Amino acid sequence: MSEVTKIILIRHGQTEWNLIGRWQGFADIPLNETGQAQAEALQTRLAAWQIDAFVSSDLKRANETAVIAAKPHNLTVKTDPIWRERDVGDFSGLNRQQVKEKFPEIWGKAINGILEPPNGEQYQDLQKRALNALRSVIDSNAGSIVAVVTHGQLIHVLLAQIMGIEQGKYGRFSMRGNTGISIIENLKDNPIVTRLNDTAHLDY
């Protein structure tokens, strides 16, 4: 068994709410036709990769993506709610302009792109959950290669912490592009990012 644990982080495929720019959070929106095609392209991309386990958020858009991607590996996808997207509370279902109009004070107080949605998950809590999610997978799969299908904000927050980006500064890199692949390699409890939002399989 390798000393290195490799985590392949994958954003889910596109949903209709992605397409029209609505905040999703815990809303359980399935893949649209484009999202399914993206997941199939991801499946082709990963088919020859060594992957020992698949994990996904329990939300449909992530789990559907994971099930499609896992088929060539004959692996069952384990779902875990710790990998869910951020709970965006009262922002759920709204687009950017609607959030600005409905919550002008919150929008105006945003610092470095970080918003705190009413009745939602606080940014610092999301940071902690993301690290706990990573730790749970590493502890359970030491020396293995695990593909985790999850969500854009959670991936962003997790990678920012690993890369040492100052807390409270959001948006220093992009997670745009559904089914983007990022990779974390962990050796002796020292995680490093070795790939960031790779969407080459969508170049068709």
CSV table of C-alpha atoms in Angstrom, one decimal, residues 14-112:
chain,number,residue,atom,x,y,z
A,14,GLN,CA,-24.5,20.9,-14.5
A,15,THR,CA,-28.1,21.4,-13.2
A,16,GLU,CA,-30.8,23.7,-14.5
A,17,TRP,CA,-30.1,26.0,-11.5
A,18,ASN,CA,-26.5,26.1,-12.5
A,19,LEU,CA,-27.5,27.1,-16.0
A,20,ILE,CA,-29.7,30.0,-14.9
A,21,GLY,CA,-27.5,31.1,-12.0
A,22,ARG,CA,-29.6,30.2,-9.0
A,23,TRP,CA,-28.0,29.5,-5.6
A,24,GLN,CA,-28.6,25.8,-4.8
A,25,GLY,CA,-27.1,24.9,-1.5
A,26,PHE,CA,-29.0,22.0,0.1
A,27,ALA,CA,-31.7,22.2,-2.7
A,28,ASP,CA,-31.7,18.7,-4.2
A,29,ILE,CA,-31.6,19.6,-7.9
A,30,PRO,CA,-30.8,16.7,-10.4
A,31,LEU,CA,-28.5,16.9,-13.4
A,32,ASN,CA,-29.9,18.3,-16.6
A,33,GLU,CA,-29.1,16.9,-20.0
A,34,THR,CA,-25.9,18.8,-20.3
A,35,GLY,CA,-24.8,17.6,-16.8
A,36,GLN,CA,-25.4,14.0,-17.7
A,37,ALA,CA,-23.3,14.4,-20.8
A,38,GLN,CA,-20.6,16.0,-18.7
A,39,ALA,CA,-20.7,13.1,-16.3
A,40,GLU,CA,-20.3,10.7,-19.2
A,41,ALA,CA,-17.3,12.6,-20.5
A,42,LEU,CA,-15.9,12.4,-16.9
A,43,GLN,CA,-16.5,8.7,-17.0
A,44,THR,CA,-14.4,8.3,-20.1
A,45,ARG,CA,-11.7,10.5,-18.7
A,46,LEU,CA,-11.4,8.5,-15.5
A,47,ALA,CA,-12.0,5.0,-16.9
A,48,ALA,CA,-8.2,4.2,-17.1
A,49,TRP,CA,-7.3,5.9,-13.8
A,50,GLN,CA,-6.7,3.8,-10.7
A,51,ILE,CA,-9.4,4.6,-8.3
A,52,ASP,CA,-10.1,2.5,-5.2
A,53,ALA,CA,-13.3,4.1,-3.9
A,54,PHE,CA,-16.0,6.6,-4.9
A,55,VAL,CA,-17.6,8.9,-2.3
A,56,SER,CA,-20.2,11.6,-3.0
A,57,SER,CA,-22.4,14.1,-1.4
A,58,ASP,CA,-25.9,12.8,-0.8
A,59,LEU,CA,-27.5,15.4,-3.0
A,60,LYS,CA,-28.7,14.2,-6.4
A,61,ARG,CA,-26.5,16.2,-8.6
A,62,ALA,CA,-23.3,14.9,-7.0
A,63,ASN,CA,-24.5,11.3,-6.5
A,64,GLU,CA,-25.8,11.0,-10.1
A,65,THR,CA,-22.4,12.3,-11.4
A,66,ALA,CA,-20.5,9.8,-9.1
A,67,VAL,CA,-22.6,6.8,-10.2
A,68,ILE,CA,-22.0,7.5,-13.9
A,69,ALA,CA,-18.3,8.1,-13.3
A,70,ALA,CA,-17.9,4.9,-11.2
A,71,LYS,CA,-19.4,2.5,-13.7
A,72,PRO,CA,-16.1,1.4,-15.4
A,73,HIS,CA,-14.6,0.7,-12.0
A,74,ASN,CA,-17.4,-1.5,-10.8
A,75,LEU,CA,-17.4,0.4,-7.5
A,76,THR,CA,-20.4,1.3,-5.4
A,77,VAL,CA,-20.6,5.0,-4.5
A,78,LYS,CA,-20.7,5.7,-0.8
A,79,THR,CA,-22.8,8.8,0.0
A,80,ASP,CA,-22.0,11.1,2.9
A,81,PRO,CA,-23.8,14.4,3.8
A,82,ILE,CA,-20.6,15.9,5.1
A,83,TRP,CA,-19.7,16.5,1.4
A,84,ARG,CA,-22.9,18.5,0.8
A,85,GLU,CA,-22.7,22.0,-0.7
A,86,ARG,CA,-22.9,25.0,1.7
A,87,ASP,CA,-26.4,25.5,3.2
A,88,VAL,CA,-27.2,28.9,1.6
A,89,GLY,CA,-30.3,29.4,3.7
A,90,ASP,CA,-32.6,32.2,2.4
A,91,PHE,CA,-30.5,32.6,-0.7
A,92,SER,CA,-31.7,29.2,-2.0
A,93,GLY,CA,-33.4,29.5,-5.4
A,94,LEU,CA,-32.4,33.1,-5.9
A,95,ASN,CA,-30.0,34.5,-8.6
A,96,ARG,CA,-27.3,37.0,-8.0
A,97,GLN,CA,-29.4,40.0,-8.8
A,98,GLN,CA,-32.3,38.8,-6.6
A,99,VAL,CA,-29.9,38.4,-3.7
A,100,LYS,CA,-28.6,41.9,-4.2
A,101,GLU,CA,-32.2,43.3,-4.3
A,102,LYS,CA,-33.6,41.3,-1.4
A,103,PHE,CA,-30.7,41.5,0.9
A,104,PRO,CA,-28.9,44.8,0.1
A,105,GLU,CA,-27.4,45.1,3.6
A,106,ILE,CA,-25.9,41.7,3.5
A,107,TRP,CA,-24.6,42.2,0.0
A,108,GLY,CA,-23.1,45.5,1.0
A,109,LYS,CA,-21.3,44.0,4.0
A,110,ALA,CA,-19.7,41.3,1.8
A,111,ILE,CA,-15.9,41.2,2.4
A,112,ASN,CA,-13.7,39.8,-0.4
